[in-house]
Structures are given as structure tokens and as C-alpha cells.
Amino acid sequence: MPKKTWITYTTICIFLAFVTIVVGIIVIYKSSIKTNINLENNMVTHFIDVGQGDCILIQVNNKNLLIDSGTSDSKSKVIRYLKSNNITKLDYVIATHPHDDHIGGMASVINTFKVDKFFAPKITATTQSFEEMIIALKSKDLKINICKPNITLDLGPNTTCIMLSPNKTSYKDTNNYSCTIRVSYKNSTYLFTGDIQKLSEDEISAKHYDISADVLKVAHHGSNTSTSQDFLNNVSPKIAIISCGAYNSYGHPNRETLDGLKELNCIIYRTDLDKDIILISDGTNITKYEKKQKN
């Protein structure tokens, strides 16, 4: 084979090998996001791994509720994750409070998907993420519905969704503005707590709201500022989800919080260890979705 032809052939082989590797990486990456879950007669809850932040997708009765949107660094993953799960419309979006680790990707979500109703507490921020969120809402002619106790969202039959906080109009710490949501599907219950701290937990308890739940989204990434033992005992969860980043500088989750959960013999899942966590409820039993590995 002439030298020039041999060089051309080698170049083509290297190029094809490179393309094959790139395509393989893309396929593997996409397959790690995409799920094939039967949504019929189930409520599926996705705790999306967004690092040190929160992002939760609830799918039930052909309706979609998104709670928070993760960090600005994770916004591309959130969009891919939602698209890969065939999301084109979000019936409800809730920004629990305006910290960047909860609304960092919100502008991207609003700009990418049709949103029917948007909820947030009555508190503003001067951050870029908040400003971009407001611009995106205005561009879609969406108003902010204020999060308040006893507001209910329609997620279809056999399902209730009620807000339990914030219970005051003013707090020193923005975390306490967090919107707490309790969702029930038939006989299974979930409590989503944003970043509420002990002050807000005490207010919820003082109102005698029903906060018992099979699944607890642990507040503030497992910080010791939240999840007081009294509050935890009232919830009495069987499963606890902690959304936090691997090796984060805050030391989340706190050992005290983990010990409190273990005292209740609670199954603990963490996004820093388990990555994306998907729970499926048939109305009675709640199981963790395990993606089948191809041989």
C-alpha cells in the first residue's frame, strides 16, 4: 500500500474510532438519565441528583409537579432529565425559597417547558438566579402564586397535595420561608420540606397539621439546623431522602440528623451516594426503582 494511502487509511480509522467512543459515551450518559417506568396507577417521585441542591419531580395521574430546580451548574442535567422522561408540560412548579441551590435552574425550566402554574413564597432576592427567574416568568406571562398554608394543588384522583408553610409573612432567615408540601397518593404519603429550620418546624407542629408521612424529604440537606427530634417523631417516616452534594463543604448531612433518622429505623437514601433516587408508589407500597442493567 502506498505511503500516502496508508496514512489516509490510518487517519480514517482513528477518526471512526473517536466517533465510536464519543457516541458510546453519549449513549451511556443518556441511558443513565432515561427511565422506563410504568406511570399508570402509580405515583413516581424523582429526587434528581443536582449536587448540593434540591430538585424533585412528581408524576401522577398524567400530571407533573416540579419542586425546585437545583443549582445553576446542574440546569443542563435537569433539562435533559425532564426531557428524557417525556416531560413537555409542568402542571405546577414550586420554588420553595429563593436560594440559588433551589432556583439556580428555574429560568431554564420556565424557558424550556410549558408551565401552567408557578408558586413561590413572598420573598425576593438580589441574586442573578432570582432575577433570571423573574425575567423568564414575565416572558411566559406567568404570575407568581404565593405559597401559603392550606393551598391545595389538583394532582388528579386519589391524590391530595397541600401546602403547610410558610406560616408567617416575615422571617430573619430565608430558609424559613420554605414552602412545605404534603402529598398523598391513596394510602402513601410524602412530606417535602425545602430548607425549613426548627423555627418553621415548630410553627407547623403548633398548627397541628397532619405531617405524618411514609417518605420525608429531609430539610436543608440534612443540616443540624433542621429536623428536630420532635418534628421527626411527628412525621415518623419509613424512608428519608437527603439531597446533598458529595464531599460538600457544609458537612451535610449532619451526624446528629442521621442519628435521629436511624433511631426511627428509617431507610436513608442520599443523592451524594445513590445519585438519582426514584420512588414508585402503587398507593400502598413504596419501592425504590432500580434500573435494569443490560448484559
mmCIF file of C-alpha atoms in Angstrom, residues 69-248:
data_model
loop_
_atom_site.group_PDB
_atom_site.id
_atom_site.type_symbol
_atom_site.label_atom_id
_atom_site.label_comp_id
_atom_site.label_asym_id
_atom_site.label_seq_id
_atom_site.Cartn_x
_atom_site.Cartn_y
_atom_site.Cartn_z
ATOM 1 C CA SER A 69 -34.741 23.221 40.072
ATOM 2 C CA GLY A 70 -31.298 22.627 41.517
ATOM 3 C CA THR A 71 -28.200 24.745 41.106
ATOM 4 C CA SER A 72 -27.203 26.817 38.092
ATOM 5 C CA ASP A 73 -24.408 24.302 37.453
ATOM 6 C CA SER A 74 -26.928 21.456 37.203
ATOM 7 C CA LYS A 75 -29.516 23.170 34.985
ATOM 8 C CA SER A 76 -28.460 21.339 31.821
ATOM 9 C CA LYS A 77 -28.801 17.989 33.558
ATOM 10 C CA VAL A 78 -32.251 18.913 34.905
ATOM 11 C CA ILE A 79 -33.475 19.833 31.422
ATOM 12 C CA ARG A 80 -32.083 16.598 29.960
ATOM 13 C CA TYR A 81 -33.564 14.566 32.794
ATOM 14 C CA LEU A 82 -37.036 16.039 32.341
ATOM 15 C CA LYS A 83 -36.941 15.638 28.567
ATOM 16 C CA SER A 84 -35.722 12.063 28.829
ATOM 17 C CA ASN A 85 -38.761 11.305 30.993
ATOM 18 C CA ASN A 86 -41.043 12.690 28.294
ATOM 19 C CA ILE A 87 -41.867 15.911 30.116
ATOM 20 C CA THR A 88 -43.263 18.580 27.815
ATOM 21 C CA LYS A 89 -45.534 20.337 30.307
ATOM 22 C CA LEU A 90 -45.295 21.002 34.036
ATOM 23 C CA ASP A 91 -48.715 21.460 35.592
ATOM 24 C CA TYR A 92 -47.183 23.015 38.691
ATOM 25 C CA VAL A 93 -43.767 24.382 39.560
ATOM 26 C CA ILE A 94 -42.878 25.338 43.124
ATOM 27 C CA ALA A 95 -39.800 27.335 44.056
ATOM 28 C CA THR A 96 -39.671 26.558 47.769
ATOM 29 C CA HIS A 97 -37.499 29.614 48.527
ATOM 30 C CA PRO A 98 -35.120 31.858 46.552
ATOM 31 C CA HIS A 99 -31.743 30.342 47.359
ATOM 32 C CA ASP A 100 -29.564 29.524 44.360
ATOM 33 C CA ASP A 101 -29.308 25.827 45.176
ATOM 34 C CA HIS A 102 -33.099 25.609 44.775
ATOM 35 C CA ILE A 103 -33.789 28.048 41.915
ATOM 36 C CA GLY A 104 -30.484 28.044 40.028
ATOM 37 C CA GLY A 105 -32.028 26.239 37.064
ATOM 38 C CA MET A 106 -35.516 27.723 37.305
ATOM 39 C CA ALA A 107 -35.179 30.183 34.419
ATOM 40 C CA SER A 108 -34.068 27.351 32.127
ATOM 41 C CA VAL A 109 -37.016 25.202 33.211
ATOM 42 C CA ILE A 110 -39.509 28.014 32.610
ATOM 43 C CA ASN A 111 -37.984 28.845 29.226
ATOM 44 C CA THR A 112 -37.901 25.209 28.085
ATOM 45 C CA PHE A 113 -41.244 23.765 29.208
ATOM 46 C CA LYS A 114 -44.856 24.861 29.273
ATOM 47 C CA VAL A 115 -45.722 25.746 32.871
ATOM 48 C CA ASP A 116 -49.365 26.055 33.921
ATOM 49 C CA LYS A 117 -48.975 27.463 37.443
ATOM 50 C CA PHE A 118 -45.962 28.752 39.325
ATOM 51 C CA PHE A 119 -45.741 29.057 43.118
ATOM 52 C CA ALA A 120 -43.183 30.711 45.406
ATOM 53 C CA PRO A 121 -43.183 32.317 48.873
ATOM 54 C CA LYS A 122 -43.439 36.102 49.166
ATOM 55 C CA ILE A 123 -39.736 36.816 49.473
ATOM 56 C CA THR A 124 -37.307 38.298 46.963
ATOM 57 C CA ALA A 125 -33.559 38.021 46.401
ATOM 58 C CA THR A 126 -30.928 40.086 44.615
ATOM 59 C CA THR A 127 -29.167 37.106 43.043
ATOM 60 C CA GLN A 128 -28.728 36.525 39.326
ATOM 61 C CA SER A 129 -30.721 33.276 39.565
ATOM 62 C CA PHE A 130 -33.701 35.090 41.060
ATOM 63 C CA GLU A 131 -33.558 37.918 38.522
ATOM 64 C CA GLU A 132 -33.340 35.441 35.631
ATOM 65 C CA MET A 133 -36.302 33.523 37.056
ATOM 66 C CA ILE A 134 -38.416 36.685 37.166
ATOM 67 C CA ILE A 135 -37.446 37.595 33.587
ATOM 68 C CA ALA A 136 -38.371 34.091 32.417
ATOM 69 C CA LEU A 137 -41.738 34.237 34.205
ATOM 70 C CA LYS A 138 -42.521 37.600 32.589
ATOM 71 C CA SER A 139 -41.558 36.295 29.155
ATOM 72 C CA LYS A 140 -44.110 33.491 29.564
ATOM 73 C CA ASP A 141 -46.783 35.783 31.092
ATOM 74 C CA LEU A 142 -46.718 33.704 34.262
ATOM 75 C CA LYS A 143 -47.605 35.222 37.608
ATOM 76 C CA ILE A 144 -46.250 34.090 40.963
ATOM 77 C CA ASN A 145 -48.888 32.412 43.096
ATOM 78 C CA ILE A 146 -47.899 32.919 46.726
ATOM 79 C CA CYS A 147 -47.239 29.807 48.811
ATOM 80 C CA LYS A 148 -49.481 29.739 51.870
ATOM 81 C CA PRO A 149 -50.758 27.064 54.262
ATOM 82 C CA ASN A 150 -53.828 25.116 53.124
ATOM 83 C CA ILE A 151 -53.378 25.889 49.420
ATOM 84 C CA THR A 152 -54.124 22.702 47.508
ATOM 85 C CA LEU A 153 -52.940 21.581 44.082
ATOM 86 C CA ASP A 154 -55.028 19.360 41.822
ATOM 87 C CA LEU A 155 -52.970 16.273 41.003
ATOM 88 C CA GLY A 156 -55.926 14.165 39.956
ATOM 89 C CA PRO A 157 -57.927 11.354 41.564
ATOM 90 C CA ASN A 158 -56.821 9.587 44.739
ATOM 91 C CA THR A 159 -54.230 12.300 45.272
ATOM 92 C CA THR A 160 -54.041 15.270 47.644
ATOM 93 C CA CYS A 161 -51.378 17.955 47.681
ATOM 94 C CA ILE A 162 -51.437 20.636 50.366
ATOM 95 C CA MET A 163 -49.043 23.391 51.423
ATOM 96 C CA LEU A 164 -48.236 23.683 55.127
ATOM 97 C CA SER A 165 -45.828 26.624 55.238
ATOM 98 C CA PRO A 166 -44.639 29.373 55.457
ATOM 99 C CA ASN A 167 -46.850 30.289 58.408
ATOM 100 C CA LYS A 168 -45.624 33.878 58.834
ATOM 101 C CA THR A 169 -45.014 36.726 56.395
ATOM 102 C CA SER A 170 -41.588 37.652 57.734
ATOM 103 C CA TYR A 171 -38.517 35.675 58.807
ATOM 104 C CA LYS A 172 -34.913 36.625 59.513
ATOM 105 C CA ASP A 173 -33.632 33.525 57.748
ATOM 106 C CA THR A 174 -34.752 32.941 54.158
ATOM 107 C CA ASN A 175 -34.766 29.187 54.736
ATOM 108 C CA ASN A 176 -37.822 29.525 56.971
ATOM 109 C CA TYR A 177 -39.858 30.923 54.070
ATOM 110 C CA SER A 178 -39.611 27.456 52.507
ATOM 111 C CA CYS A 179 -42.863 26.011 51.246
ATOM 112 C CA THR A 180 -43.576 22.638 52.867
ATOM 113 C CA ILE A 181 -45.809 20.321 50.839
ATOM 114 C CA ARG A 182 -47.554 17.104 51.868
ATOM 115 C CA VAL A 183 -48.620 14.808 49.029
ATOM 116 C CA SER A 184 -50.779 11.723 49.491
ATOM 117 C CA TYR A 185 -51.459 9.111 46.836
ATOM 118 C CA LYS A 186 -54.100 6.671 48.058
ATOM 119 C CA ASN A 187 -52.532 5.282 51.253
ATOM 120 C CA SER A 188 -48.979 6.559 50.736
ATOM 121 C CA THR A 189 -47.754 9.946 51.935
ATOM 122 C CA TYR A 190 -44.772 12.177 51.260
ATOM 123 C CA LEU A 191 -43.547 15.319 53.046
ATOM 124 C CA PHE A 192 -41.336 17.789 51.148
ATOM 125 C CA THR A 193 -39.741 20.367 53.447
ATOM 126 C CA GLY A 194 -37.453 22.585 51.381
ATOM 127 C CA ASP A 195 -34.927 24.115 53.778
ATOM 128 C CA ILE A 196 -37.225 24.801 56.740
ATOM 129 C CA GLN A 197 -35.406 25.173 60.034
ATOM 130 C CA LYS A 198 -36.526 24.319 63.554
ATOM 131 C CA LEU A 199 -38.457 27.586 63.876
ATOM 132 C CA SER A 200 -40.670 26.760 60.913
ATOM 133 C CA GLU A 201 -40.946 23.140 62.038
ATOM 134 C CA ASP A 202 -42.256 24.336 65.411
ATOM 135 C CA GLU A 203 -44.804 26.592 63.685
ATOM 136 C CA ILE A 204 -46.071 23.694 61.579
ATOM 137 C CA SER A 205 -46.361 21.495 64.663
ATOM 138 C CA ALA A 206 -48.160 24.238 66.600
ATOM 139 C CA LYS A 207 -50.800 24.405 63.859
ATOM 140 C CA HIS A 208 -51.466 20.681 64.383
ATOM 141 C CA TYR A 209 -51.176 19.938 60.683
ATOM 142 C CA ASP A 210 -51.044 16.279 59.782
ATOM 143 C CA ILE A 211 -47.385 15.821 58.877
ATOM 144 C CA SER A 212 -47.197 12.040 59.192
ATOM 145 C CA ALA A 213 -45.549 10.613 56.096
ATOM 146 C CA ASP A 214 -44.069 7.424 54.733
ATOM 147 C CA VAL A 215 -41.385 9.431 52.919
ATOM 148 C CA LEU A 216 -39.628 12.535 54.240
ATOM 149 C CA LYS A 217 -37.503 14.792 52.080
ATOM 150 C CA VAL A 218 -35.144 15.826 54.865
ATOM 151 C CA ALA A 219 -34.925 19.595 55.225
ATOM 152 C CA HIS A 220 -31.857 21.663 54.377
ATOM 153 C CA HIS A 221 -29.783 18.781 53.010
ATOM 154 C CA GLY A 222 -29.590 17.121 56.427
ATOM 155 C CA SER A 223 -28.277 20.180 58.264
ATOM 156 C CA ASN A 224 -28.443 20.252 62.064
ATOM 157 C CA THR A 225 -30.474 23.481 61.840
ATOM 158 C CA SER A 226 -33.448 21.345 60.823
ATOM 159 C CA THR A 227 -35.151 18.022 61.521
ATOM 160 C CA SER A 228 -35.628 18.400 65.265
ATOM 161 C CA GLN A 229 -36.386 15.137 67.008
ATOM 162 C CA ASP A 230 -39.921 16.241 67.958
ATOM 163 C CA PHE A 231 -40.702 17.117 64.345
ATOM 164 C CA LEU A 232 -39.146 13.888 63.133
ATOM 165 C CA ASN A 233 -41.168 11.852 65.629
ATOM 166 C CA ASN A 234 -44.370 13.505 64.388
ATOM 167 C CA VAL A 235 -43.537 12.684 60.777
ATOM 168 C CA SER A 236 -42.388 9.159 61.663
ATOM 169 C CA PRO A 237 -41.104 8.355 58.159
ATOM 170 C CA LYS A 238 -40.192 4.929 56.869
ATOM 171 C CA ILE A 239 -37.961 6.383 54.150
ATOM 172 C CA ALA A 240 -35.830 9.528 54.315
ATOM 173 C CA ILE A 241 -34.313 11.257 51.304
ATOM 174 C CA ILE A 242 -31.351 13.602 51.709
ATOM 175 C CA SER A 243 -30.363 15.734 48.719
ATOM 176 C CA CYS A 244 -26.771 16.902 49.070
ATOM 177 C CA GLY A 245 -23.528 17.129 47.158
ATOM 178 C CA ALA A 246 -20.685 14.658 47.521
ATOM 179 C CA TYR A 247 -17.957 15.909 49.886
ATOM 180 C CA ASN A 248 -19.763 19.244 50.272
#
